[in-house]
mmCIF file of C-alpha atoms and ligand atoms in Angstrom:
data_model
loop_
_atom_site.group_PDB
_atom_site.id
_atom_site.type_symbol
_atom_site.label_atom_id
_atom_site.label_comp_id
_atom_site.label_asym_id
_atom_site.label_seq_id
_atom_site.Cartn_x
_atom_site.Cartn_y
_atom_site.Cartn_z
ATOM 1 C CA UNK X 121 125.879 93.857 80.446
ATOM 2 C CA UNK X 122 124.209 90.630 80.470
ATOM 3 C CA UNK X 123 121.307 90.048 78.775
ATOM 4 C CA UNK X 124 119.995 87.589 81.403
ATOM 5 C CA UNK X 125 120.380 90.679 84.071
ATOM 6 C CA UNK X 126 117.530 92.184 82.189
ATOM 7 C CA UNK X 127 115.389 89.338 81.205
ATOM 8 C CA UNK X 128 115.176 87.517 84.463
ATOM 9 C CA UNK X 129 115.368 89.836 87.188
ATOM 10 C CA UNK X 130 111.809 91.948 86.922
ATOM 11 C CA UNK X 131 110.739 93.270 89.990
ATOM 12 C CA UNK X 132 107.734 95.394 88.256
ATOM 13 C CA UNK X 133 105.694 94.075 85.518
ATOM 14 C CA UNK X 134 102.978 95.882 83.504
ATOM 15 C CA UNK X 135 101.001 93.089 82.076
ATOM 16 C CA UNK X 136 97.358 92.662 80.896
ATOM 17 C CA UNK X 137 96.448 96.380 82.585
ATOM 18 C CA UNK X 138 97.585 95.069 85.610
ATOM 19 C CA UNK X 139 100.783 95.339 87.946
ATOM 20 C CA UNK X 140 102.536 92.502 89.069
ATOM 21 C CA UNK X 141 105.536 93.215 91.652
ATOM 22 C CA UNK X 142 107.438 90.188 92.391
ATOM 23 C CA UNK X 143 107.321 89.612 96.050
ATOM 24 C CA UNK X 144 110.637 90.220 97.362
ATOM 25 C CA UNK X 145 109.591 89.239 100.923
ATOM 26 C CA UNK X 146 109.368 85.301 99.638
ATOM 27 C CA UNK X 147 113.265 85.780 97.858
ATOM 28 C CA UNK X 148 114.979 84.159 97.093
ATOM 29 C CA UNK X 149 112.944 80.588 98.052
ATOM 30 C CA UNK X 150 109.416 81.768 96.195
ATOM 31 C CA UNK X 151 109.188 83.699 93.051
ATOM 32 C CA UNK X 152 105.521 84.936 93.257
ATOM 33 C CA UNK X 153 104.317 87.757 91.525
ATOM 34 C CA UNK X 154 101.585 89.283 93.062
ATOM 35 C CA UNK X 155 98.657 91.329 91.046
ATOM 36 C CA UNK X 156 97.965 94.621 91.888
ATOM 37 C CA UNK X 157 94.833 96.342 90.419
ATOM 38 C CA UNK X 158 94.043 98.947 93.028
ATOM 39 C CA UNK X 159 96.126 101.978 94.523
ATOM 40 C CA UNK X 160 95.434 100.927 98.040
ATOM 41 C CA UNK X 161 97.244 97.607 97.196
ATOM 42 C CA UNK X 162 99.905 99.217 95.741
ATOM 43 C CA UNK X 163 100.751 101.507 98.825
ATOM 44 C CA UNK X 164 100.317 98.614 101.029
ATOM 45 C CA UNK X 165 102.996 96.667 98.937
ATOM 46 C CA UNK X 166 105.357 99.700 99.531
ATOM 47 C CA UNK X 167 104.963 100.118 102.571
ATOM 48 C CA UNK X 168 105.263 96.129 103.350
ATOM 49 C CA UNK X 169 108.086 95.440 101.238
ATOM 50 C CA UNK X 170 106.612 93.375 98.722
ATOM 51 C CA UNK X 171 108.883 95.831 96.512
ATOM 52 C CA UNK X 172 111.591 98.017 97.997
ATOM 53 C CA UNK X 173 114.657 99.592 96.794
ATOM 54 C CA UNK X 174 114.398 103.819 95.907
ATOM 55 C CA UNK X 175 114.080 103.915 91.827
ATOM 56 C CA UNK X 176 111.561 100.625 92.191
ATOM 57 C CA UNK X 177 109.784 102.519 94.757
ATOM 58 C CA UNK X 178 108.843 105.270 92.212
ATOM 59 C CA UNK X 179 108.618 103.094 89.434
ATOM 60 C CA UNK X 180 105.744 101.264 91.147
ATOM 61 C CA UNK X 181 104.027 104.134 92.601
ATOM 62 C CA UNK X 182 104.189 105.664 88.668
ATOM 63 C CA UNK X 183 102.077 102.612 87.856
ATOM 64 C CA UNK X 184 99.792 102.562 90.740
ATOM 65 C CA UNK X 185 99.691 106.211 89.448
ATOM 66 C CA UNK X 186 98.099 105.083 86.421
ATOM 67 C CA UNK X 187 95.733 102.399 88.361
ATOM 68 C CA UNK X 188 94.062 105.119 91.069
ATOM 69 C CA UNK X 189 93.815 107.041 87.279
ATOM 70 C CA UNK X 190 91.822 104.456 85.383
ATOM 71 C CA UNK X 191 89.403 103.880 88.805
ATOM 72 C CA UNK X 192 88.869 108.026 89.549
ATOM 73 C CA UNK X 193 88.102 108.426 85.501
ATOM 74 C CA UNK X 194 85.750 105.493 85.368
ATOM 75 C CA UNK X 195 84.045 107.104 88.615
ATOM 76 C CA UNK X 196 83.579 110.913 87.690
ATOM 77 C CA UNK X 197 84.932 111.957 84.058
ATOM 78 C CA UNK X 198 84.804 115.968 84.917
ATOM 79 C CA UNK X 199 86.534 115.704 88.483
ATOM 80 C CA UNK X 200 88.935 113.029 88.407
ATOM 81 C CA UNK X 201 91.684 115.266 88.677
ATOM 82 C CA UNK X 202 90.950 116.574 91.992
ATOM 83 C CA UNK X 203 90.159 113.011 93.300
ATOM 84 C CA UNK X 204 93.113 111.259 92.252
ATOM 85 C CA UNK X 205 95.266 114.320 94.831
ATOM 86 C CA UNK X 206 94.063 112.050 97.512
ATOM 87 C CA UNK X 207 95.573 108.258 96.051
ATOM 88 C CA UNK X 208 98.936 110.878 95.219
ATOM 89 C CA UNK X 209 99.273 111.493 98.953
ATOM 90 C CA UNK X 210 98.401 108.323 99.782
ATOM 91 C CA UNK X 211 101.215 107.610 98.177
ATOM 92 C CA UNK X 212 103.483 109.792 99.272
ATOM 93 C CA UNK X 213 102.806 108.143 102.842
ATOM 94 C CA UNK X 214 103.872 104.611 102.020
ATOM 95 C CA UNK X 215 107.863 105.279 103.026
ATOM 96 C CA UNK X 216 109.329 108.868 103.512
ATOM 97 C CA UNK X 217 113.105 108.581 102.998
ATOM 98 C CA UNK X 218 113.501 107.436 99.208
ATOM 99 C CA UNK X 219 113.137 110.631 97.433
ATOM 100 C CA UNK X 220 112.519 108.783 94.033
ATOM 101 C CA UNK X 221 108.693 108.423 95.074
ATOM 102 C CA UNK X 222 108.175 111.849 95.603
ATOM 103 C CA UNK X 223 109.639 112.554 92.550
ATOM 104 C CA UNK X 224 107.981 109.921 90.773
ATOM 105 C CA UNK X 225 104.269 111.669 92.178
ATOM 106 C CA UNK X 226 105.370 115.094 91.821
ATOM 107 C CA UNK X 227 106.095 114.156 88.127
ATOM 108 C CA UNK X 228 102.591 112.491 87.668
ATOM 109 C CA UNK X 229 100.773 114.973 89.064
ATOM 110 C CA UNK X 230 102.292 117.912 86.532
ATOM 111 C CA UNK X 231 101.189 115.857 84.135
ATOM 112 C CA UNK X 232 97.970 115.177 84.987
ATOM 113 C CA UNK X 233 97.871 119.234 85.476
ATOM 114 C CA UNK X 234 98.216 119.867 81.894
ATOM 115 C CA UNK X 235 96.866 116.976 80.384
ATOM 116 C CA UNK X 236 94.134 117.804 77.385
ATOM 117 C CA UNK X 237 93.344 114.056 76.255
ATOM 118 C CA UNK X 238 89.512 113.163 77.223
ATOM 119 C CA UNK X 239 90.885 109.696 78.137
ATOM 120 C CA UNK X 240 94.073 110.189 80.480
ATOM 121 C CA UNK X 241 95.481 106.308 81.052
ATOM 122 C CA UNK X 242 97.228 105.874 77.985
ATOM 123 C CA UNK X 243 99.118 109.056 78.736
ATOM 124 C CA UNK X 244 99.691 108.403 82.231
ATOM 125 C CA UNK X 245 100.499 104.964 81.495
ATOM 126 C CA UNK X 246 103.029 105.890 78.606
ATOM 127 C CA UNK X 247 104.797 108.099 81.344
ATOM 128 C CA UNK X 248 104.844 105.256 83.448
ATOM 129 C CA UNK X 249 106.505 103.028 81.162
ATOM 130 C CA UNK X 250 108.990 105.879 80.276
ATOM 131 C CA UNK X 251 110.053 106.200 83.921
ATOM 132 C CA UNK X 252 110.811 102.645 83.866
ATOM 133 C CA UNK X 253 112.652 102.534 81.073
ATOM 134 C CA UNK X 254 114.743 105.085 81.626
ATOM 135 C CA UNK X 255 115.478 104.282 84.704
ATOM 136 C CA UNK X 256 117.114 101.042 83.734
ATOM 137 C CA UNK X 257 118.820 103.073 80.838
ATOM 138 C CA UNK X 258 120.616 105.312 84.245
ATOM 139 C CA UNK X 259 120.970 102.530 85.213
ATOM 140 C CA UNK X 260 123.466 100.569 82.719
ATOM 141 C CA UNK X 261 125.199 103.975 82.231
ATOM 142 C CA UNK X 262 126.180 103.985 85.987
ATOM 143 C CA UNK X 263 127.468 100.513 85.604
ATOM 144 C CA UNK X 264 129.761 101.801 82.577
ATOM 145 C CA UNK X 265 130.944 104.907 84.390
ATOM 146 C CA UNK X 266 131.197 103.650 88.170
ATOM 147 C CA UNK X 267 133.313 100.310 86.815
ATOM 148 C CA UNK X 268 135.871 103.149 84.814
ATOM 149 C CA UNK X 269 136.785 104.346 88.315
ATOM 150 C CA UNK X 270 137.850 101.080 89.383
ATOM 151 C CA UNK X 271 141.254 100.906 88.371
ATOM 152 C CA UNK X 272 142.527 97.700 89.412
ATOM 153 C CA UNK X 273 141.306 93.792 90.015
ATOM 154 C CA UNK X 274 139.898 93.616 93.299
ATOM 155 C CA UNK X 275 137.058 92.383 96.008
ATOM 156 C CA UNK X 276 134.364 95.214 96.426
ATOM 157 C CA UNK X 277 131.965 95.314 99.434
ATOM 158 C CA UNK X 278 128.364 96.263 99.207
ATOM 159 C CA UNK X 279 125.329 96.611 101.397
ATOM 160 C CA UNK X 280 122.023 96.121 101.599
ATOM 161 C CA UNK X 281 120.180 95.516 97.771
ATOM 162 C CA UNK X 282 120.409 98.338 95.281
ATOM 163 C CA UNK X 283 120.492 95.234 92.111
ATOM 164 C CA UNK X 284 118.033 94.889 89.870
ATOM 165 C CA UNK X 285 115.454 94.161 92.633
ATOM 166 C CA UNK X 286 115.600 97.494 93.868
ATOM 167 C CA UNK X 287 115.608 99.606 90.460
ATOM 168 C CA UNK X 288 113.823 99.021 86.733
ATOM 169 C CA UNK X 289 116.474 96.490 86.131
ATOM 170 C CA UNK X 290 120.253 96.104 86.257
ATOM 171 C CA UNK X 291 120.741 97.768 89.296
ATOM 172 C CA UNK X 292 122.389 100.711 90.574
ATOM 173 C CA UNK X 293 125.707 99.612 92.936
ATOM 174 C CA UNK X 294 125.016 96.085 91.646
ATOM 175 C CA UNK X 295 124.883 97.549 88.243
ATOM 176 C CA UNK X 296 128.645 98.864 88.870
ATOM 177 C CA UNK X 297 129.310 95.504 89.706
ATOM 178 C CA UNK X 298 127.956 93.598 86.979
ATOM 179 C CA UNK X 299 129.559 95.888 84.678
ATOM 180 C CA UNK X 300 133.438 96.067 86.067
ATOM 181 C CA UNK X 301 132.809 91.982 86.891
ATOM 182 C CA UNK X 302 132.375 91.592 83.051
ATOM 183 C CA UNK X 303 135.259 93.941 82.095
ATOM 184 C CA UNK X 304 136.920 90.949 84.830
ATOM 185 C CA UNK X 305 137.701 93.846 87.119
ATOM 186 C CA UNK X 306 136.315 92.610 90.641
ATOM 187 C CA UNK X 307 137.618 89.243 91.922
ATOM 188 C CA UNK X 308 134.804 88.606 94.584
ATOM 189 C CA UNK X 309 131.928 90.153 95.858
ATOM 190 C CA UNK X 310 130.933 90.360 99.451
ATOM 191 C CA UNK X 311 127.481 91.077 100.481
ATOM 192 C CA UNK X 312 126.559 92.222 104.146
ATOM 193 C CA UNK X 313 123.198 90.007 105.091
ATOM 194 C CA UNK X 314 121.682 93.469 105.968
ATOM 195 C CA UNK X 315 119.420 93.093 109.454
ATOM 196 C CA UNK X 316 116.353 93.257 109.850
ATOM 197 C CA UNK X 317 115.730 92.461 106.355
ATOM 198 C CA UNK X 318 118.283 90.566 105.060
ATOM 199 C CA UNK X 319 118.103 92.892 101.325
ATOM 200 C CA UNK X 320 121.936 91.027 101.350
ATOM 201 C CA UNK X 321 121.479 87.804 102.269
ATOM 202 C CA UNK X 322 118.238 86.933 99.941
ATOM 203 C CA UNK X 323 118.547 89.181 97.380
ATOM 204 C CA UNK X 324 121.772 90.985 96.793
ATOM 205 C CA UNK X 325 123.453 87.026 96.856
ATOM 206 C CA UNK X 326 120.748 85.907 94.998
ATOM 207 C CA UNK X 327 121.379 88.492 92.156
ATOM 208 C CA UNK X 328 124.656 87.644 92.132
ATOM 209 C CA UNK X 329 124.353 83.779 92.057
ATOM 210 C CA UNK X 330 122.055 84.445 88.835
ATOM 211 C CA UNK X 331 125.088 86.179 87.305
ATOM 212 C CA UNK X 332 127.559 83.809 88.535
ATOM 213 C CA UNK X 333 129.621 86.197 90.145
ATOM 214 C CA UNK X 334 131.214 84.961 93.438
ATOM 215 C CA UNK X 335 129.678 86.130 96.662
ATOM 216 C CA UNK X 336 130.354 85.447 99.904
ATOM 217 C CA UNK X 337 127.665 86.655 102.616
ATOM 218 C CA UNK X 338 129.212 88.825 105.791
ATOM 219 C CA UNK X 339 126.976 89.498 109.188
ATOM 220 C CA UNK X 340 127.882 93.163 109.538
ATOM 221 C CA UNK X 341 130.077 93.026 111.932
ATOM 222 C CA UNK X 342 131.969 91.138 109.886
ATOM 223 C CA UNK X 343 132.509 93.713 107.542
ATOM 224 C CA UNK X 344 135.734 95.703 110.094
ATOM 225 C CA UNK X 345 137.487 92.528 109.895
ATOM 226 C CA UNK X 346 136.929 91.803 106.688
ATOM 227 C CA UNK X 347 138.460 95.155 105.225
ATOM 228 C CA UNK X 348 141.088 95.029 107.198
ATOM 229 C CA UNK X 349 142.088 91.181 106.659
ATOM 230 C CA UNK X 350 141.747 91.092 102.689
ATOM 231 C CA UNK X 351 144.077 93.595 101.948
ATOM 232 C CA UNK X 352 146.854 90.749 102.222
ATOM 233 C CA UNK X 353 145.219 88.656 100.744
ATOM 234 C CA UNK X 354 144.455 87.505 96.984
ATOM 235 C CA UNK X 355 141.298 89.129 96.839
ATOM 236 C CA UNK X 356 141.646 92.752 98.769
ATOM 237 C CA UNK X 357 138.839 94.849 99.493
ATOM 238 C CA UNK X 358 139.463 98.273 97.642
ATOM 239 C CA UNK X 359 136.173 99.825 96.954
ATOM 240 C CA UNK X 360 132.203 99.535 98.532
ATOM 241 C CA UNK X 361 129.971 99.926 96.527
ATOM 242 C CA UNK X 362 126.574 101.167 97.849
ATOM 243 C CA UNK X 363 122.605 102.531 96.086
ATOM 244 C CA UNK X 364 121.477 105.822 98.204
ATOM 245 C CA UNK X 365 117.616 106.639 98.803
ATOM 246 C CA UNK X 366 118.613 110.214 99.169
ATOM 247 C CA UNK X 367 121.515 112.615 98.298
ATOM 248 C CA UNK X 368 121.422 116.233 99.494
ATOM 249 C CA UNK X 369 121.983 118.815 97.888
ATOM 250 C CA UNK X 370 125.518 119.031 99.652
ATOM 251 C CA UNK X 371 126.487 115.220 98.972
ATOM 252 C CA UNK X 372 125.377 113.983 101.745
ATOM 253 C CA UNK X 373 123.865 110.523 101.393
ATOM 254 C CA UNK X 374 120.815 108.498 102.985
ATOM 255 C CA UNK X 375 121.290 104.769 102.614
ATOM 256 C CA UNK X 376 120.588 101.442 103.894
ATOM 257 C CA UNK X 377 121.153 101.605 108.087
ATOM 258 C CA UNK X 378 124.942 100.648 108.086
ATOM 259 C CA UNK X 379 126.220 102.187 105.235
ATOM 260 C CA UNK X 380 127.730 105.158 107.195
ATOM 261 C CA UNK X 381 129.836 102.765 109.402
ATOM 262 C CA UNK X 382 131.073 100.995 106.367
ATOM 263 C CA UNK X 383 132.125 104.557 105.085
ATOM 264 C CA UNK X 384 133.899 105.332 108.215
ATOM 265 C CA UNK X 385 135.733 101.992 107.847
ATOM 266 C CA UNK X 386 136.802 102.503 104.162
ATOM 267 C CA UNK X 387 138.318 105.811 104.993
ATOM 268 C CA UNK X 388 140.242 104.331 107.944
ATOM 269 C CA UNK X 389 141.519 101.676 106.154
ATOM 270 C CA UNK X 390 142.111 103.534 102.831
ATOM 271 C CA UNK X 391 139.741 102.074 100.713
ATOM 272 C CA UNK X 392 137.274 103.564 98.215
ATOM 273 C CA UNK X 393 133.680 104.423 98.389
ATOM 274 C CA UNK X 394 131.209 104.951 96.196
ATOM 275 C CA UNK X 395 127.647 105.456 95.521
ATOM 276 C CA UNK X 396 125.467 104.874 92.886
ATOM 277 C CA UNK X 397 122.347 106.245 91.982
ATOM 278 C CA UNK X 398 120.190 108.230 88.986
ATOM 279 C CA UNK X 399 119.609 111.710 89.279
ATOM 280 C CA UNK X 400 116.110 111.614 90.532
ATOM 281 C CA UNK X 401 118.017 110.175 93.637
ATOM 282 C CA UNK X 402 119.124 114.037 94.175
ATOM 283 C CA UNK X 403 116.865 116.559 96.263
ATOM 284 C CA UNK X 404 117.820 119.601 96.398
ATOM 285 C CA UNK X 405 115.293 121.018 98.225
ATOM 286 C CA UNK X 406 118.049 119.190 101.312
ATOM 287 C CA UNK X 407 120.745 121.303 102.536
ATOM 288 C CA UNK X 408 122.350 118.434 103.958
ATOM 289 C CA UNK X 409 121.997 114.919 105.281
ATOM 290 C CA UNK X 410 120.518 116.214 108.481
ATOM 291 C CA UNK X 411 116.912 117.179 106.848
ATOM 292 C CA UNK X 412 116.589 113.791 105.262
ATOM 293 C CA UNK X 413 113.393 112.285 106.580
ATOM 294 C CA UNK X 414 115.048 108.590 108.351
ATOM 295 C CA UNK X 415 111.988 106.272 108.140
ATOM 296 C CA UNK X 416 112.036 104.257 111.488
ATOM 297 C CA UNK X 417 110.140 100.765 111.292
ATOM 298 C CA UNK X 418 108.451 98.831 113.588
ATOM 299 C CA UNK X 419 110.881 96.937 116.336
ATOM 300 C CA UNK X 420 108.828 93.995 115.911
ATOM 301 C CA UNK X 421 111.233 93.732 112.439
ATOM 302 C CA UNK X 422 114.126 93.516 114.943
ATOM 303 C CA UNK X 423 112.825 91.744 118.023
ATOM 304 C CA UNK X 424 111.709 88.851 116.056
ATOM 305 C CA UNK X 425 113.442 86.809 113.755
ATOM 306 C CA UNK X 426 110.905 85.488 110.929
ATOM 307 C CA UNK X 427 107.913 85.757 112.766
ATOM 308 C CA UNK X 428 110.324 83.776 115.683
ATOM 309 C CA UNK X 429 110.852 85.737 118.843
ATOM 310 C CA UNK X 430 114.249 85.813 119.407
ATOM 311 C CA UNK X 431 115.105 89.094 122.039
ATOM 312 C CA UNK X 432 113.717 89.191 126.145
ATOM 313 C CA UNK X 433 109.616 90.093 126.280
ATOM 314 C CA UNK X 434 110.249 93.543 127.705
ATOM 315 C CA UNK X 435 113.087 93.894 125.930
ATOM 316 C CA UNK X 436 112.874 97.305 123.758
ATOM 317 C CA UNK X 437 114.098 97.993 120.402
ATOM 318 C CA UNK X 438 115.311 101.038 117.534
ATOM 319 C CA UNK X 439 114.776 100.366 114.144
ATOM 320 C CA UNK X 440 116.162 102.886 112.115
ATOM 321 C CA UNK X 441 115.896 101.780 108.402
ATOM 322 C CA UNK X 442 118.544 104.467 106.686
ATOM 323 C CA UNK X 443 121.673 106.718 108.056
ATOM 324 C CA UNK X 444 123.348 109.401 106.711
ATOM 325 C CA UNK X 445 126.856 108.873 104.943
ATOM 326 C CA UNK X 446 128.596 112.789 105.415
ATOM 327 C CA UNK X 447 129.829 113.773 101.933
ATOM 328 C CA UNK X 448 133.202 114.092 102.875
ATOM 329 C CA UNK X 449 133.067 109.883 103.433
ATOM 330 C CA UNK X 450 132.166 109.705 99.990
ATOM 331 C CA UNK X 451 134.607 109.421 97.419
ATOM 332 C CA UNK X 452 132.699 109.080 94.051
ATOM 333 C CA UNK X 453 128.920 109.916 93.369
ATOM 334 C CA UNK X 454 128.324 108.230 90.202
ATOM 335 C CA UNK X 455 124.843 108.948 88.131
ATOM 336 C CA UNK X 456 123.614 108.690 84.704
ATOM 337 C CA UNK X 457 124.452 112.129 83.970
ATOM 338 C CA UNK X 458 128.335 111.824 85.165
ATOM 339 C CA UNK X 459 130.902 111.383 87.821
ATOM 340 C CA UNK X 460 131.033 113.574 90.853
ATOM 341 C CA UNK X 461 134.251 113.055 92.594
ATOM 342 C CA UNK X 462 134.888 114.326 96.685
ATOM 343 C CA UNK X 463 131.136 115.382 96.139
ATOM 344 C CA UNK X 464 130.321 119.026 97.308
ATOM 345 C CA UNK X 465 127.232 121.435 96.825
ATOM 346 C CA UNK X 466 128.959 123.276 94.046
ATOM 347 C CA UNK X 467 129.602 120.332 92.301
ATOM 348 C CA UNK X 468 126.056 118.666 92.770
ATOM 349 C CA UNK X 469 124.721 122.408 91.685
ATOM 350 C CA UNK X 470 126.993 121.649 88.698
ATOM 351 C CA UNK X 471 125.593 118.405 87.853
ATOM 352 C CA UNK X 472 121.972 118.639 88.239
ATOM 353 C CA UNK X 473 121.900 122.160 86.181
ATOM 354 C CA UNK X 474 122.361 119.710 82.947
ATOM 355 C CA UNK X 475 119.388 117.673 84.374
ATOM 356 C CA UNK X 476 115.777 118.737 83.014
ATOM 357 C CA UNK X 477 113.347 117.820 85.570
ATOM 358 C CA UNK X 478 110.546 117.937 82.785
ATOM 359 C CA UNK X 479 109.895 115.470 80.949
ATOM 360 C CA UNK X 480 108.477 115.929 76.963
ATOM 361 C CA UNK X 481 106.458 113.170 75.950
HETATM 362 O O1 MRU F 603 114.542 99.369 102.893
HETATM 363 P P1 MRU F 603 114.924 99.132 101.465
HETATM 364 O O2 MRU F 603 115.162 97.696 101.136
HETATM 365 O O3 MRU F 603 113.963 99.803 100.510
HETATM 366 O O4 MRU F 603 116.309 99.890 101.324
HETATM 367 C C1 MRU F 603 116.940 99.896 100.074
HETATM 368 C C2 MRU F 603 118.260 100.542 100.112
HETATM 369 O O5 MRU F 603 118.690 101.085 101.097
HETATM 370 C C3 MRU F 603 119.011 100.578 98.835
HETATM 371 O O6 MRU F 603 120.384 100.527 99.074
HETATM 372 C C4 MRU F 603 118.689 101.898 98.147
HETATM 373 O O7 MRU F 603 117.319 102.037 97.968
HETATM 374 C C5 MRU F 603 119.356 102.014 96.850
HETATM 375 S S1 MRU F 603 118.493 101.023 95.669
HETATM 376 C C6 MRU F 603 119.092 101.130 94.162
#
């Protein structure tokens, strides 16, 4: 791993009692970090996109945790506890489908349940810190155990953002990535731009410009052709590589809008697919992809082009943000805790009984 992937990429900062997300809307032309000191702010920057990305998601909501904390102490020492339930669900209504802020607030409340300390910040806040740190522990030990399964020198594919942006640090697919590009095991990476956003073209190239690993950017429809064209060539396309917002229980998997058609397309054309992403990334309180909450955004997003009208006045629009990936698409699952291969319920049962959703601190 490189240590520039973790010294310059920081989406979340705790600084001077303060949060500062870097605004990911302005990537990659601005790098402005923006100063959070109240939990309304910090929903709003959620829900807006100033920071994005599942793990990041929870990881900022942990600290805006510890902000709505600080303010509902300050304001009445002997019921704090029941006031702060209302910033929690606040919370919990800045995006629905990455399950990493749920479990992010679920974890925060339990501790604020059984937490003795007259003064709760420092606690809250050392929790805080712990989730981020451990997430980008997850993820460098994804990038070491998704880059084993890559057996050969190749071109990977990979959607949307799920770098360093979208986690603690290093990334989660673009962790995989960095990791087999240093063990000189991926000749080329390309990036779909990823509409309406454009997670691909501003960030995910971005990241890997930083790294100085070759990118080339694809408009998704691109991506068919693509596949299908680079396996004779010098740099064939044998694996994507993808983040997920939510697996079910039965390996199902929520990503990015556009991730299940580039499954579909790797398993016609014989290529690999995989998806990375921590455990906390697992519900399974979901049977299956079906009951995974699909956030649909505004289709302003998609009838405008940076604040430029670009589709018919009249004209209407869908703007799903995630689909579901069936787990029989799916050839590797790959989390901090292990490798699932073909992933099935059995196997995810298998996997998350050696996780222990408590945390000792
Ligand atoms: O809408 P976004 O930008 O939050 O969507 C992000 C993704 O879909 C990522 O691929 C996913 O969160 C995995 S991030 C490690």
């Amino acid at each position: 791993m490189t240590a520039k992937a973790y010294d310059s990429i920081k989406p979340i900062i705790w600084q001077n009692d303060t949060l500062q997300l870097l605004d990911q809307r302005l990537l990659p032309v601005e790098h402005i970090y923006l100063t959070l000191n109240d939990v309304n702010e910090v929903a709003h920057a959620i829900t807006d996109m100033v920071v994005r990305g599942a793990p990041a998601i929870g990881i900022t909501a942990a600290y805006g945790i510890v902000i709505a904390a600080r303010k509902r102490f300050l304001e009445n020492p002997d019921n704090w506890r029941q006031a702060i339930e209302e910033d929690l669900q606040m919370l919990a209504r800045s995006r629905p489908t990455a399950v990493n802020l749920f479990w992010a607030i679920d974890l925060m409340r339990e501790v604020i349940k059984g937490l003795a300390v007259a003064d709760p910040v420092a606690t809250l806040l050392a929790i805080a810190k712990q989730i981020h740190e451990d997430d980008i522990a997850a993820n460098v030990t994804m990038g070491k155990l998704g880059a084993q399964l890559i057996e050969e020198k190749c071109a990977v594919l990979t959607h949307c953002n799920a770098g360093a942006l979208a986690t603690g640090g290093y990334g989660t697919a673009l962790g995989v990535i960095r990791s087999a590009f240093k063990l000189d095991k991926i000749s080329h990476v390309y990036a779909d731009e990823t509409r309406p956003w454009l997670q691909g073209a501003r960030l995910t190239a971005w990241e890997m410009v930083q790294d100085n690993i070759p990118v080339s950017l694809l408009v998704e429809g691109a991506a068919a052709h693509m596949i299908k064209t680079s396996q004779a060539s010098d740099k064939p396309i044998r694996w994507v590589i993808v983040g997920s917002d939510r697996i079910a229980s039965n390996g199902d998997v929520a990503n990015k809008i556009g991730t299940y058609a580039l499954a579909v397309l790797a398993r016609h054309h014989g290529i690999k697919f995989m998806v990375a992403a921590p455990t906390t990334t697992i519900d399974m309180n979901i049977t299956c992809g079906g009951d995974i909450p699909i956030e649909e955004r505004s289709s302003d997003e998609v009838l405008n082009f940076s604040s430029m009208q670009v589709a018919a006045t009249g004209a209407q629009a869908r703007n799903p943000a995630f689909d579901v990936t069936p787990a029989e698409l799916v050839d590797a699952i790959v989390t901090e805790k292990g490798v699932v291969l073909k992933p099935d319920l059995d196997k995810i049962k298998a996997l998350m009984s050696h996780v222990a959703r408590a945390r000792s601190l």
